[in-house]
């Protein structure tokens, strides 16, 4: 007989499936914080906005230990200091506890405050496989008024790539000459293989004409642009989640275990660089991400 204590079998199955899904969603969110795809502050914001969400139903203990640099000992000291019971879930915190947790996080992990005044020189970077090239290509289609920098590279053209449009394809000697002549704003060897660099002259010309210039380059290049042009706006493209980035990196499963591990290690290091940037844009939808990047240039 089914009653309140003994729900029918179908309900129990559905309830346990929901519980499994909720646990999985929380595990995925914890990974996002651990891998720095989202900030601890962002998770807390979601939890407070919707206490029934995966973030809201996360225990404070689980939340704190997902943050890099917080182990179990430190976690317990923090909870005691903030006056929060370890059995609490984020969404169940009272107003005072919420404020205490927020100010604790803000003190330890200050959020980026975008510098005032926006530059017309915009750099789009982010971890490998996050889709920078796709977002940049969409910006080129939707906003021809934005000058998309064409890089020089020593790698060979892929089928369909046009010299002077996608890249300037040059050999090592020519690349050396560009570097020696100071003709590149930045340059780097990417993935330990080929050299890539941003020709300086076309950018200076476009900026002088009052145009917005977009560079889609790797992290090393972004750092060099920051050093050379401190006023440049640096945008970091983020994956919707760590799991999604892993899918994009190793999804096709064509690489060996060692190569897969190497790519994941690289992605983790790359995500750790986002605090050097002015803005983060999540690439959950190419059109939306493209428009968000463009809005940052206005
Ligand atoms: P791909 O060979 O797949 O077109 O590009 C490989 C990587 O090189 C991408 O991460 C891209 O952002 C980066 N890249 C392309 N052009 C430049 C450049 O001019 N400078 C730097 N530093 N990286 C670049």
Short mmCIF file of C-alpha atoms and ligand atoms in Angstrom, two decimals:
data_model
loop_
_atom_site.label_atom_id
_atom_site.label_comp_id
_atom_site.label_asym_id
_atom_site.label_seq_id
_atom_site.Cartn_x
_atom_site.Cartn_y
_atom_site.Cartn_z
CA UNK A 1 0.00 0.00 0.00
CA UNK A 2 1.25 3.46 -0.86
CA UNK A 3 0.98 6.17 1.82
CA UNK A 4 3.09 9.11 3.02
CA UNK A 5 5.67 6.79 4.62
CA UNK A 6 5.62 4.32 1.78
CA UNK A 7 5.42 6.20 -1.51
CA UNK A 8 4.69 4.14 -4.59
CA UNK A 9 7.70 2.58 -6.28
CA UNK A 10 7.57 4.99 -9.26
CA UNK A 11 7.80 8.05 -6.97
CA UNK A 12 10.72 6.59 -5.11
CA UNK A 13 12.55 5.85 -8.34
CA UNK A 14 11.89 9.37 -9.62
CA UNK A 15 13.00 10.90 -6.32
CA UNK A 16 16.22 8.94 -6.22
CA UNK A 17 16.92 9.84 -9.85
CA UNK A 18 16.43 13.51 -8.99
CA UNK A 19 18.76 13.14 -6.00
CA UNK A 20 21.43 11.58 -8.22
CA UNK A 21 21.07 14.40 -10.75
CA UNK A 22 21.30 17.07 -8.05
CA UNK A 23 24.45 15.42 -6.65
CA UNK A 24 25.96 15.32 -10.11
CA UNK A 25 25.14 19.00 -10.72
CA UNK A 26 26.77 19.94 -7.40
CA UNK A 27 29.87 17.86 -8.19
CA UNK A 28 30.16 19.60 -11.56
CA UNK A 29 29.86 23.05 -9.94
CA UNK A 30 32.52 22.17 -7.36
CA UNK A 31 34.84 21.19 -10.18
CA UNK A 32 34.16 24.54 -11.85
CA UNK A 33 35.30 26.36 -8.72
CA UNK A 34 38.28 24.04 -8.22
CA UNK A 35 39.40 24.56 -11.82
CA UNK A 36 38.66 28.30 -11.64
CA UNK A 37 36.02 28.23 -14.39
CA UNK A 38 33.85 30.21 -12.01
CA UNK A 39 34.83 32.23 -8.94
CA UNK A 40 33.70 31.23 -5.45
CA UNK A 41 31.77 34.52 -5.42
CA UNK A 42 29.83 33.49 -8.53
CA UNK A 43 28.79 30.19 -6.95
CA UNK A 44 27.66 31.98 -3.80
CA UNK A 45 25.74 34.52 -5.88
CA UNK A 46 23.85 31.69 -7.60
CA UNK A 47 23.19 29.96 -4.28
CA UNK A 48 21.71 33.06 -2.67
CA UNK A 49 19.66 33.87 -5.79
CA UNK A 50 18.08 30.39 -5.81
CA UNK A 51 18.39 28.26 -2.66
CA UNK A 52 16.82 25.26 -4.48
CA UNK A 53 19.49 25.31 -7.23
CA UNK A 54 22.54 23.01 -7.25
CA UNK A 55 24.58 25.89 -5.79
CA UNK A 56 21.92 26.64 -3.17
CA UNK A 57 21.70 23.02 -1.98
CA UNK A 58 25.48 22.68 -1.63
CA UNK A 59 26.79 22.26 1.90
CA UNK A 60 29.05 25.08 3.12
CA UNK A 61 31.70 22.45 3.91
CA UNK A 62 31.67 21.11 0.33
CA UNK A 63 31.75 24.63 -1.06
CA UNK A 64 34.77 25.72 0.97
CA UNK A 65 36.89 22.64 0.22
CA UNK A 66 36.23 23.05 -3.51
CA UNK A 67 38.19 26.32 -3.35
CA UNK A 68 41.85 25.82 -4.21
CA UNK A 69 43.99 26.34 -1.08
CA UNK A 70 41.27 25.41 1.43
CA UNK A 71 41.70 22.01 3.08
CA UNK A 72 39.55 20.46 5.81
CA UNK A 73 41.43 22.03 8.73
CA UNK A 74 41.25 25.50 7.27
CA UNK A 75 37.60 24.97 6.34
CA UNK A 76 36.64 24.23 9.94
CA UNK A 77 38.51 27.26 11.24
CA UNK A 78 36.81 29.50 8.65
CA UNK A 79 33.34 28.21 9.54
CA UNK A 80 33.97 28.75 13.25
CA UNK A 81 35.25 32.25 12.57
CA UNK A 82 32.20 33.11 10.44
CA UNK A 83 29.78 31.57 12.95
CA UNK A 84 28.36 29.12 10.39
CA UNK A 85 27.39 25.57 11.34
CA UNK A 86 29.05 22.91 9.14
CA UNK A 87 25.71 21.21 8.44
CA UNK A 88 24.34 24.32 6.70
CA UNK A 89 23.70 24.53 2.99
CA UNK A 90 24.58 27.73 1.15
CA UNK A 91 20.97 28.55 0.30
CA UNK A 92 19.97 28.11 3.94
CA UNK A 93 22.29 30.76 5.35
CA UNK A 94 20.76 33.71 7.18
CA UNK A 95 21.32 37.31 6.11
CA UNK A 96 24.16 37.90 8.57
CA UNK A 97 25.94 34.67 7.63
CA UNK A 98 25.60 35.52 3.95
CA UNK A 99 27.23 38.88 4.47
CA UNK A 100 30.00 37.32 6.57
CA UNK A 101 30.74 34.73 3.88
CA UNK A 102 30.67 37.32 1.09
CA UNK A 103 33.06 39.67 2.83
CA UNK A 104 35.37 36.79 3.76
CA UNK A 105 35.55 35.75 0.07
CA UNK A 106 36.02 39.30 -1.12
CA UNK A 107 38.94 39.79 1.26
CA UNK A 108 40.70 36.61 0.15
CA UNK A 109 39.85 36.62 -3.55
CA UNK A 110 39.25 40.21 -4.60
CA UNK A 111 37.20 40.43 -7.78
CA UNK A 112 38.62 42.09 -10.79
CA UNK A 113 37.67 45.69 -11.05
CA UNK A 114 37.79 46.63 -14.72
CA UNK A 115 39.98 49.64 -15.26
CA UNK A 116 38.03 52.73 -16.14
CA UNK A 117 38.02 53.90 -19.74
CA UNK A 118 37.94 51.39 -22.50
CA UNK A 119 40.63 50.98 -25.05
CA UNK A 120 40.08 50.41 -28.74
CA UNK A 121 42.74 47.71 -28.61
CA UNK A 122 41.06 44.50 -27.48
CA UNK A 123 42.72 41.16 -26.87
CA UNK A 124 40.68 37.96 -26.86
CA UNK A 125 42.47 35.04 -25.20
CA UNK A 126 41.55 32.00 -23.14
CA UNK A 127 42.34 28.34 -22.62
CA UNK A 128 42.98 26.00 -25.52
CA UNK A 129 39.79 24.66 -27.15
CA UNK A 130 37.53 27.26 -25.57
CA UNK A 131 36.54 28.48 -29.05
CA UNK A 132 38.42 31.79 -29.44
CA UNK A 133 38.84 31.28 -33.18
CA UNK A 134 35.13 30.60 -33.66
CA UNK A 135 34.09 33.64 -31.63
CA UNK A 136 36.59 35.86 -33.49
CA UNK A 137 35.33 34.56 -36.86
CA UNK A 138 31.75 35.35 -35.84
CA UNK A 139 32.74 38.88 -34.81
CA UNK A 140 34.35 39.30 -38.23
CA UNK A 141 31.05 38.28 -39.90
CA UNK A 142 28.75 40.34 -37.70
CA UNK A 143 30.94 43.42 -37.26
CA UNK A 144 33.05 44.22 -40.30
CA UNK A 145 33.72 47.65 -38.76
CA UNK A 146 36.01 45.97 -36.22
CA UNK A 147 39.54 45.42 -37.49
CA UNK A 148 40.52 41.80 -36.83
CA UNK A 149 44.30 41.52 -36.75
CA UNK A 150 45.86 39.03 -39.17
CA UNK A 151 48.81 37.26 -37.55
CA UNK A 152 52.00 35.96 -39.10
CA UNK A 153 52.69 32.27 -38.50
CA UNK A 154 55.27 29.66 -39.41
CA UNK A 155 52.70 26.86 -39.60
CA UNK A 156 51.43 25.71 -42.99
CA UNK A 157 48.02 26.83 -44.26
CA UNK A 158 45.17 24.41 -43.63
CA UNK A 159 42.77 23.62 -46.45
CA UNK A 160 40.57 26.67 -47.07
CA UNK A 161 42.91 29.15 -45.35
CA UNK A 162 43.92 32.13 -47.45
CA UNK A 163 47.31 33.86 -47.13
CA UNK A 164 46.78 37.44 -45.96
CA UNK A 165 43.24 36.77 -44.81
CA UNK A 166 43.48 34.10 -42.10
CA UNK A 167 47.22 34.41 -41.53
CA UNK A 168 50.35 35.61 -43.25
CA UNK A 169 52.09 32.30 -43.81
CA UNK A 170 55.84 32.83 -43.53
CA UNK A 171 58.92 30.65 -43.12
CA UNK A 172 61.27 30.75 -40.12
CA UNK A 173 63.72 33.11 -41.80
CA UNK A 174 60.97 35.62 -42.59
CA UNK A 175 59.59 35.36 -39.06
CA UNK A 176 63.09 36.03 -37.67
CA UNK A 177 63.29 39.07 -39.91
CA UNK A 178 59.94 40.42 -38.63
CA UNK A 179 61.11 39.97 -35.02
CA UNK A 180 64.53 41.55 -35.64
CA UNK A 181 62.92 44.52 -37.41
CA UNK A 182 60.58 45.15 -34.46
CA UNK A 183 57.64 44.64 -36.78
CA UNK A 184 55.65 42.49 -34.36
CA UNK A 185 53.69 43.89 -31.42
CA UNK A 186 54.02 40.48 -29.74
CA UNK A 187 55.07 36.99 -30.74
CA UNK A 188 55.16 33.54 -29.17
CA UNK A 189 55.74 29.88 -29.88
CA UNK A 190 52.37 28.19 -29.37
CA UNK A 191 51.97 24.57 -28.22
CA UNK A 192 55.78 24.21 -28.44
CA UNK A 193 55.54 24.09 -32.20
CA UNK A 194 54.98 27.03 -34.50
CA UNK A 195 55.60 30.72 -34.08
CA UNK A 196 52.81 33.29 -34.24
CA UNK A 197 53.01 37.07 -34.06
CA UNK A 198 50.91 40.22 -34.47
CA UNK A 199 52.11 42.67 -37.16
CA UNK A 200 52.35 46.09 -35.56
CA UNK A 201 51.81 48.41 -38.52
CA UNK A 202 48.24 47.46 -39.60
CA UNK A 203 47.10 47.79 -35.98
CA UNK A 204 48.60 51.21 -35.52
CA UNK A 205 47.01 52.33 -38.77
CA UNK A 206 43.55 51.04 -37.81
CA UNK A 207 43.77 52.61 -34.34
CA UNK A 208 44.85 55.92 -35.90
CA UNK A 209 41.73 55.75 -38.07
CA UNK A 210 39.66 55.43 -34.90
CA UNK A 211 38.78 51.79 -35.46
CA UNK A 212 38.47 49.11 -32.81
CA UNK A 213 41.13 46.42 -33.22
CA UNK A 214 40.68 42.84 -32.03
CA UNK A 215 43.57 40.42 -31.50
CA UNK A 216 42.78 36.72 -31.07
CA UNK A 217 46.03 35.38 -29.62
CA UNK A 218 47.37 33.03 -26.98
CA UNK A 219 48.05 33.84 -23.32
CA UNK A 220 51.74 34.60 -23.73
CA UNK A 221 50.84 37.08 -26.45
CA UNK A 222 48.12 38.66 -24.28
CA UNK A 223 50.68 39.27 -21.53
CA UNK A 224 53.07 40.91 -23.97
CA UNK A 225 50.34 43.21 -25.27
CA UNK A 226 49.50 44.16 -21.68
CA UNK A 227 53.17 45.03 -21.09
CA UNK A 228 53.52 46.97 -24.35
CA UNK A 229 50.12 48.72 -24.20
CA UNK A 230 48.93 48.84 -20.58
CA UNK A 231 45.65 50.44 -21.62
CA UNK A 232 44.62 47.50 -23.86
CA UNK A 233 41.40 45.73 -22.85
CA UNK A 234 42.03 42.04 -22.12
CA UNK A 235 39.09 39.66 -22.47
CA UNK A 236 39.31 36.08 -21.23
CA UNK A 237 37.00 33.61 -22.93
CA UNK A 238 35.72 30.98 -20.48
CA UNK A 239 34.10 27.59 -21.08
CA UNK A 240 30.57 27.13 -19.67
CA UNK A 241 32.02 24.53 -17.28
CA UNK A 242 35.16 22.49 -16.64
CA UNK A 243 33.37 19.33 -17.87
CA UNK A 244 32.48 21.08 -21.12
CA UNK A 245 36.09 22.18 -21.66
CA UNK A 246 37.29 18.61 -21.07
CA UNK A 247 34.77 17.44 -23.68
CA UNK A 248 36.04 20.00 -26.18
CA UNK A 249 39.69 19.18 -25.44
CA UNK A 250 39.60 15.41 -25.48
CA UNK A 251 36.10 14.71 -26.78
CA UNK A 252 37.08 13.11 -30.03
CA UNK A 253 39.18 10.64 -28.05
CA UNK A 254 41.76 10.46 -30.81
CA UNK A 255 44.68 11.24 -28.49
CA UNK A 256 46.51 8.84 -26.21
CA UNK A 257 46.15 8.98 -22.42
CA UNK A 258 49.39 10.90 -22.03
CA UNK A 259 48.40 13.60 -24.54
CA UNK A 260 44.97 13.90 -22.91
CA UNK A 261 46.56 14.37 -19.48
CA UNK A 262 48.94 16.97 -20.90
CA UNK A 263 46.09 18.97 -22.43
CA UNK A 264 44.11 18.93 -19.21
CA UNK A 265 47.12 20.11 -17.21
CA UNK A 266 47.64 22.94 -19.70
CA UNK A 267 43.97 23.95 -19.52
CA UNK A 268 44.15 24.07 -15.72
CA UNK A 269 47.20 26.34 -15.80
CA UNK A 270 45.60 28.52 -18.49
CA UNK A 271 42.40 28.98 -16.48
CA UNK A 272 44.55 30.14 -13.57
CA UNK A 273 45.61 33.17 -15.64
CA UNK A 274 42.16 34.74 -15.85
CA UNK A 275 42.77 37.16 -12.97
CA UNK A 276 45.27 38.95 -15.23
CA UNK A 277 42.37 39.93 -17.51
CA UNK A 278 39.89 42.78 -17.39
CA UNK A 279 36.78 40.84 -18.34
CA UNK A 280 35.58 37.24 -18.53
CA UNK A 281 33.11 36.17 -21.22
CA UNK A 282 31.50 32.72 -21.11
CA UNK A 283 31.39 30.95 -24.46
CA UNK A 284 28.11 29.11 -23.96
CA UNK A 285 26.72 30.35 -27.27
CA UNK A 286 28.94 31.70 -30.04
CA UNK A 287 26.62 34.55 -31.14
CA UNK A 288 26.00 35.68 -27.58
CA UNK A 289 29.68 35.53 -26.64
CA UNK A 290 30.61 37.44 -29.81
CA UNK A 291 28.12 40.21 -28.99
CA UNK A 292 29.33 40.39 -25.41
CA UNK A 293 32.93 40.86 -26.55
CA UNK A 294 31.83 43.56 -28.99
CA UNK A 295 29.83 45.32 -26.26
CA UNK A 296 33.04 45.55 -24.20
CA UNK A 297 34.66 47.55 -26.97
CA UNK A 298 31.94 50.20 -26.98
P1 LIG B 1 45.85 27.92 -34.98
O1 LIG B 1 47.18 27.38 -35.48
O2 LIG B 1 44.93 26.80 -34.55
O3 LIG B 1 45.21 28.85 -35.97
O4 LIG B 1 46.14 28.79 -33.68
C1 LIG B 1 46.81 28.23 -32.60
C2 LIG B 1 46.91 29.22 -31.47
O5 LIG B 1 47.72 30.33 -31.84
C3 LIG B 1 45.59 29.84 -31.01
O6 LIG B 1 45.56 29.66 -29.58
C4 LIG B 1 45.71 31.29 -31.34
O7 LIG B 1 45.06 32.10 -30.37
C5 LIG B 1 47.19 31.51 -31.30
N1 LIG B 1 47.60 32.66 -32.12
C6 LIG B 1 47.16 33.00 -33.36
N2 LIG B 1 47.76 34.11 -33.79
C7 LIG B 1 48.58 34.52 -32.78
C8 LIG B 1 49.47 35.65 -32.63
O8 LIG B 1 49.62 36.51 -33.49
N3 LIG B 1 50.16 35.72 -31.47
C9 LIG B 1 50.04 34.79 -30.47
N4 LIG B 1 50.75 34.98 -29.37
N5 LIG B 1 49.22 33.73 -30.58
C10 LIG B 1 48.51 33.60 -31.73
#
